[in-house]
Amino acid sequence: MLGFAASLLGEAITGKGILAQLNLETGIPIYEAEPLLLFFILFTLLGAIGALGDRGRFVDDPPTGIEGAVIPPGKGIRGALGLKEGGPLFGFTKANELFVGRLAQLGIAFSLIGEIITGKGALAQLNIETGIPISDIEPLVLFNVAFFFFAAINPGTGKFLTDEEEE
């Protein structure tokens, strides 16, 4: 999450995507890219989909099935969304932290693939002005950078249980 936030902020300020900042060739077919870079992208994508080792679950996971689809009697809308009834409206649980981290992994992987092929960074691919002072950056970009930074440093709540700990 920190890497994705830094890459967006770096591109907004310098006008160069991640690969251009590292002086790597861009605007080429994907098969001509550096093998180590392709390995990094593959590793990131596999990590984002959970193929590299999800061997447990978070205890704060909401129930699945029909009981998770309806709001039980006495439970408010906040409880149905997985938030504590008396707690803060916005909070980071371990499950939410994992989800946001995986979104950041997907974002950085696909922005790298796009930059290899088009030669443009993630923001330039979306036609967002880059190479400008921080005060002129789109507010939504700054919000995303701040959100990913905050989400990365926030420890979250909950506990991860492996299959061995549940037995």
PDB file of C-alpha atoms in Angstrom:
ATOM      1  CA  MET A   1       0.000   0.000   0.000  1.00  0.00           C
ATOM      2  CA  LEU A   2       2.864   2.349   0.782  1.00  0.00           C
ATOM      3  CA  GLY A   3       4.513   1.512  -2.539  1.00  0.00           C
ATOM      4  CA  PHE A   4       1.356   2.191  -4.517  1.00  0.00           C
ATOM      5  CA  ALA A   5       0.736   5.454  -2.667  1.00  0.00           C
ATOM      6  CA  ALA A   6       4.342   6.539  -3.238  1.00  0.00           C
ATOM      7  CA  SER A   7       4.172   5.613  -6.928  1.00  0.00           C
ATOM      8  CA  LEU A   8       1.025   7.693  -7.453  1.00  0.00           C
ATOM      9  CA  LEU A   9       2.462  10.671  -5.605  1.00  0.00           C
ATOM     10  CA  GLY A  10       5.801  10.334  -7.412  1.00  0.00           C
ATOM     11  CA  GLU A  11       4.104  10.243 -10.792  1.00  0.00           C
ATOM     12  CA  ALA A  12       1.875  13.197  -9.957  1.00  0.00           C
ATOM     13  CA  ILE A  13       4.907  15.302  -9.024  1.00  0.00           C
ATOM     14  CA  THR A  14       7.463  14.136 -11.623  1.00  0.00           C
ATOM     15  CA  GLY A  15       5.175  13.288 -14.531  1.00  0.00           C
ATOM     16  CA  LYS A  16       6.897   9.897 -14.863  1.00  0.00           C
ATOM     17  CA  GLY A  17       5.451   6.481 -14.076  1.00  0.00           C
ATOM     18  CA  ILE A  18       7.180   3.934 -11.844  1.00  0.00           C
ATOM     19  CA  LEU A  19       9.237   2.398 -14.630  1.00  0.00           C
ATOM     20  CA  ALA A  20      10.217   5.734 -16.180  1.00  0.00           C
ATOM     21  CA  GLN A  21      11.442   6.897 -12.772  1.00  0.00           C
ATOM     22  CA  LEU A  22      13.656   3.797 -12.682  1.00  0.00           C
ATOM     23  CA  ASN A  23      14.876   4.457 -16.252  1.00  0.00           C
ATOM     24  CA  LEU A  24      13.381   1.205 -17.556  1.00  0.00           C
ATOM     25  CA  GLU A  25      12.192   0.950 -21.143  1.00  0.00           C
ATOM     26  CA  THR A  26       8.454   1.457 -21.647  1.00  0.00           C
ATOM     27  CA  GLY A  27       6.078   1.544 -24.601  1.00  0.00           C
ATOM     28  CA  ILE A  28       7.135  -1.954 -25.717  1.00  0.00           C
ATOM     29  CA  PRO A  29       5.324  -5.285 -26.133  1.00  0.00           C
ATOM     30  CA  ILE A  30       4.946  -7.099 -22.819  1.00  0.00           C
ATOM     31  CA  TYR A  31       7.154 -10.005 -23.924  1.00  0.00           C
ATOM     32  CA  GLU A  32      10.110  -7.621 -24.407  1.00  0.00           C
ATOM     33  CA  ALA A  33      10.010  -6.392 -20.804  1.00  0.00           C
ATOM     34  CA  GLU A  34      12.726  -7.264 -18.306  1.00  0.00           C
ATOM     35  CA  PRO A  35      12.227 -10.837 -16.995  1.00  0.00           C
ATOM     36  CA  LEU A  36      12.709  -9.748 -13.374  1.00  0.00           C
ATOM     37  CA  LEU A  37       9.997  -7.108 -13.819  1.00  0.00           C
ATOM     38  CA  LEU A  38       7.616  -9.687 -15.286  1.00  0.00           C
ATOM     39  CA  PHE A  39       8.365 -11.995 -12.342  1.00  0.00           C
ATOM     40  CA  PHE A  40       7.582  -9.143  -9.920  1.00  0.00           C
ATOM     41  CA  ILE A  41       4.259  -8.503 -11.670  1.00  0.00           C
ATOM     42  CA  LEU A  42       3.347 -12.207 -11.597  1.00  0.00           C
ATOM     43  CA  PHE A  43       4.354 -12.502  -7.930  1.00  0.00           C
ATOM     44  CA  THR A  44       2.259  -9.430  -7.068  1.00  0.00           C
ATOM     45  CA  LEU A  45      -0.778 -10.733  -8.953  1.00  0.00           C
ATOM     46  CA  LEU A  46      -0.524 -14.150  -7.280  1.00  0.00           C
ATOM     47  CA  GLY A  47      -0.235 -12.473  -3.884  1.00  0.00           C
ATOM     48  CA  ALA A  48      -3.261 -10.291  -4.623  1.00  0.00           C
ATOM     49  CA  ILE A  49      -5.491 -13.252  -5.408  1.00  0.00           C
ATOM     50  CA  GLY A  50      -4.267 -15.136  -2.344  1.00  0.00           C
ATOM     51  CA  ALA A  51      -2.492 -17.922  -4.200  1.00  0.00           C
ATOM     52  CA  LEU A  52       0.712 -17.549  -2.180  1.00  0.00           C
ATOM     53  CA  GLY A  53      -0.384 -18.746   1.179  1.00  0.00           C
ATOM     54  CA  ASP A  54      -3.796 -17.912   2.625  1.00  0.00           C
ATOM     55  CA  ARG A  55      -3.746 -20.750   5.142  1.00  0.00           C
ATOM     56  CA  GLY A  56      -6.254 -19.481   7.640  1.00  0.00           C
ATOM     57  CA  ARG A  57      -8.937 -16.904   8.225  1.00  0.00           C
ATOM     58  CA  PHE A  58      -9.646 -13.766  10.206  1.00  0.00           C
ATOM     59  CA  VAL A  59     -11.912 -14.172  13.210  1.00  0.00           C
ATOM     60  CA  ASP A  60     -13.792 -10.981  12.391  1.00  0.00           C
ATOM     61  CA  ASP A  61     -15.052 -12.351   9.063  1.00  0.00           C
ATOM     62  CA  PRO A  62     -18.799 -11.788   8.664  1.00  0.00           C
ATOM     63  CA  PRO A  63     -20.974 -14.894   8.348  1.00  0.00           C
ATOM     64  CA  THR A  64     -21.687 -16.182   4.865  1.00  0.00           C
ATOM     65  CA  GLY A  65     -24.849 -17.622   3.394  1.00  0.00           C
ATOM     66  CA  ILE A  66     -28.391 -16.473   4.029  1.00  0.00           C
ATOM     67  CA  GLU A  67     -27.650 -15.505   7.642  1.00  0.00           C
ATOM     68  CA  GLY A  68     -25.073 -13.019   6.334  1.00  0.00           C
ATOM     69  CA  ALA A  69     -27.471 -11.629   3.716  1.00  0.00           C
ATOM     70  CA  VAL A  70     -30.166 -10.407   6.108  1.00  0.00           C
ATOM     71  CA  ILE A  71     -29.971  -8.105   9.083  1.00  0.00           C
ATOM     72  CA  PRO A  72     -30.861 -10.115  12.202  1.00  0.00           C
ATOM     73  CA  PRO A  73     -33.435  -8.629  14.591  1.00  0.00           C
ATOM     74  CA  GLY A  74     -31.899  -6.113  16.936  1.00  0.00           C
ATOM     75  CA  LYS A  75     -28.907  -5.497  14.716  1.00  0.00           C
ATOM     76  CA  GLY A  76     -28.534  -2.148  12.998  1.00  0.00           C
ATOM     77  CA  ILE A  77     -27.265  -1.317   9.531  1.00  0.00           C
ATOM     78  CA  ARG A  78     -23.761  -0.727  10.913  1.00  0.00           C
ATOM     79  CA  GLY A  79     -23.654  -4.233  12.320  1.00  0.00           C
ATOM     80  CA  ALA A  80     -24.840  -5.629   9.012  1.00  0.00           C
ATOM     81  CA  LEU A  81     -21.901  -3.901   7.317  1.00  0.00           C
ATOM     82  CA  GLY A  82     -19.478  -5.549   9.735  1.00  0.00           C
ATOM     83  CA  LEU A  83     -18.895  -2.427  11.826  1.00  0.00           C
ATOM     84  CA  LYS A  84     -19.273  -2.361  15.588  1.00  0.00           C
ATOM     85  CA  GLU A  85     -22.643  -0.997  16.657  1.00  0.00           C
ATOM     86  CA  GLY A  86     -21.121   1.349  19.234  1.00  0.00           C
ATOM     87  CA  GLY A  87     -17.726   1.752  17.639  1.00  0.00           C
ATOM     88  CA  PRO A  88     -16.416   4.257  15.142  1.00  0.00           C
ATOM     89  CA  LEU A  89     -18.148   4.479  11.771  1.00  0.00           C
ATOM     90  CA  PHE A  90     -14.895   3.926   9.910  1.00  0.00           C
ATOM     91  CA  GLY A  91     -12.506   1.355  11.272  1.00  0.00           C
ATOM     92  CA  PHE A  92      -9.892  -0.979   9.906  1.00  0.00           C
ATOM     93  CA  THR A  93     -10.246  -4.628  10.659  1.00  0.00           C
ATOM     94  CA  LYS A  94      -7.658  -7.188   9.596  1.00  0.00           C
ATOM     95  CA  ALA A  95     -10.014  -8.406   6.872  1.00  0.00           C
ATOM     96  CA  ASN A  96     -10.468  -4.859   5.536  1.00  0.00           C
ATOM     97  CA  GLU A  97      -6.719  -4.281   5.702  1.00  0.00           C
ATOM     98  CA  LEU A  98      -6.136  -7.430   3.663  1.00  0.00           C
ATOM     99  CA  PHE A  99      -8.727  -6.326   1.091  1.00  0.00           C
ATOM    100  CA  VAL A 100      -7.260  -2.828   0.703  1.00  0.00           C
ATOM    101  CA  GLY A 101      -3.749  -4.300   0.496  1.00  0.00           C
ATOM    102  CA  ARG A 102      -4.850  -6.627  -2.277  1.00  0.00           C
ATOM    103  CA  LEU A 103      -6.437  -3.726  -4.142  1.00  0.00           C
ATOM    104  CA  ALA A 104      -3.119  -1.880  -3.906  1.00  0.00           C
ATOM    105  CA  GLN A 105      -1.297  -4.974  -5.202  1.00  0.00           C
ATOM    106  CA  LEU A 106      -3.650  -5.201  -8.164  1.00  0.00           C
ATOM    107  CA  GLY A 107      -3.320  -1.473  -8.782  1.00  0.00           C
ATOM    108  CA  ILE A 108       0.459  -1.519  -8.876  1.00  0.00           C
ATOM    109  CA  ALA A 109       0.610  -4.691 -10.997  1.00  0.00           C
ATOM    110  CA  PHE A 110      -1.829  -3.423 -13.608  1.00  0.00           C
ATOM    111  CA  SER A 111      -0.281   0.054 -13.664  1.00  0.00           C
ATOM    112  CA  LEU A 112       3.095  -1.578 -14.370  1.00  0.00           C
ATOM    113  CA  ILE A 113       1.617  -3.690 -17.168  1.00  0.00           C
ATOM    114  CA  GLY A 114      -0.060  -0.604 -18.619  1.00  0.00           C
ATOM    115  CA  GLU A 115       3.145   1.416 -18.383  1.00  0.00           C
ATOM    116  CA  ILE A 116       5.173  -1.306 -20.097  1.00  0.00           C
ATOM    117  CA  ILE A 117       2.744  -1.352 -23.026  1.00  0.00           C
ATOM    118  CA  THR A 118       1.723   2.324 -23.317  1.00  0.00           C
ATOM    119  CA  GLY A 119       4.745   4.112 -21.889  1.00  0.00           C
ATOM    120  CA  LYS A 120       2.440   6.101 -19.582  1.00  0.00           C
ATOM    121  CA  GLY A 121       2.201   5.883 -15.796  1.00  0.00           C
ATOM    122  CA  ALA A 122      -1.010   4.989 -13.950  1.00  0.00           C
ATOM    123  CA  LEU A 123      -2.254   8.589 -13.694  1.00  0.00           C
ATOM    124  CA  ALA A 124      -1.339   9.473 -17.287  1.00  0.00           C
ATOM    125  CA  GLN A 125      -3.271   6.406 -18.466  1.00  0.00           C
ATOM    126  CA  LEU A 126      -6.328   7.933 -16.782  1.00  0.00           C
ATOM    127  CA  ASN A 127      -5.632  11.353 -18.390  1.00  0.00           C
ATOM    128  CA  ILE A 128      -4.850  12.944 -15.032  1.00  0.00           C
ATOM    129  CA  GLU A 129      -2.406  15.826 -15.257  1.00  0.00           C
ATOM    130  CA  THR A 130       1.052  14.948 -13.912  1.00  0.00           C
ATOM    131  CA  GLY A 131       4.350  16.752 -13.390  1.00  0.00           C
ATOM    132  CA  ILE A 132       2.724  19.503 -11.336  1.00  0.00           C
ATOM    133  CA  PRO A 133       3.188  20.885  -7.807  1.00  0.00           C
ATOM    134  CA  ILE A 134       1.446  19.059  -4.951  1.00  0.00           C
ATOM    135  CA  SER A 135      -0.993  21.944  -4.494  1.00  0.00           C
ATOM    136  CA  ASP A 136      -2.310  21.421  -8.053  1.00  0.00           C
ATOM    137  CA  ILE A 137      -2.769  17.628  -7.881  1.00  0.00           C
ATOM    138  CA  GLU A 138      -6.323  16.296  -8.272  1.00  0.00           C
ATOM    139  CA  PRO A 139      -7.989  16.013  -4.831  1.00  0.00           C
ATOM    140  CA  LEU A 140      -9.059  12.414  -5.516  1.00  0.00           C
ATOM    141  CA  VAL A 141      -5.444  11.420  -6.190  1.00  0.00           C
ATOM    142  CA  LEU A 142      -4.324  13.042  -2.934  1.00  0.00           C
ATOM    143  CA  PHE A 143      -7.185  11.305  -1.092  1.00  0.00           C
ATOM    144  CA  ASN A 144      -6.120   7.919  -2.496  1.00  0.00           C
ATOM    145  CA  VAL A 145      -2.491   8.520  -1.546  1.00  0.00           C
ATOM    146  CA  ALA A 146      -3.512   9.550   1.985  1.00  0.00           C
ATOM    147  CA  PHE A 147      -5.916   6.611   2.293  1.00  0.00           C
ATOM    148  CA  PHE A 148      -3.347   4.009   1.206  1.00  0.00           C
ATOM    149  CA  PHE A 149      -0.741   5.563   3.519  1.00  0.00           C
ATOM    150  CA  PHE A 150      -3.138   5.565   6.479  1.00  0.00           C
ATOM    151  CA  ALA A 151      -4.348   2.028   5.708  1.00  0.00           C
ATOM    152  CA  ALA A 152      -0.757   0.777   5.513  1.00  0.00           C
ATOM    153  CA  ILE A 153       0.278   2.118   8.909  1.00  0.00           C
ATOM    154  CA  ASN A 154      -2.979   1.318  10.741  1.00  0.00           C
ATOM    155  CA  PRO A 155      -2.636  -2.061  12.518  1.00  0.00           C
ATOM    156  CA  GLY A 156      -6.338  -2.962  12.273  1.00  0.00           C
ATOM    157  CA  THR A 157      -8.312  -5.092  14.692  1.00  0.00           C
ATOM    158  CA  GLY A 158      -8.987  -8.811  14.812  1.00  0.00           C
ATOM    159  CA  LYS A 159      -6.849 -11.923  14.771  1.00  0.00           C
ATOM    160  CA  PHE A 160      -5.681 -14.303  12.052  1.00  0.00           C
ATOM    161  CA  LEU A 161      -6.259 -17.982  12.777  1.00  0.00           C
ATOM    162  CA  THR A 162      -4.546 -20.787  10.928  1.00  0.00           C
ATOM    163  CA  ASP A 163      -6.055 -24.230  10.509  1.00  0.00           C
ATOM    164  CA  GLU A 164      -3.807 -25.597  13.291  1.00  0.00           C
ATOM    165  CA  GLU A 165      -4.958 -22.949  15.795  1.00  0.00           C
ATOM    166  CA  GLU A 166      -8.645 -23.700  15.142  1.00  0.00           C
ATOM    167  CA  GLU A 167      -8.316 -27.418  16.011  1.00  0.00           C
TER     168      GLU A 167
END
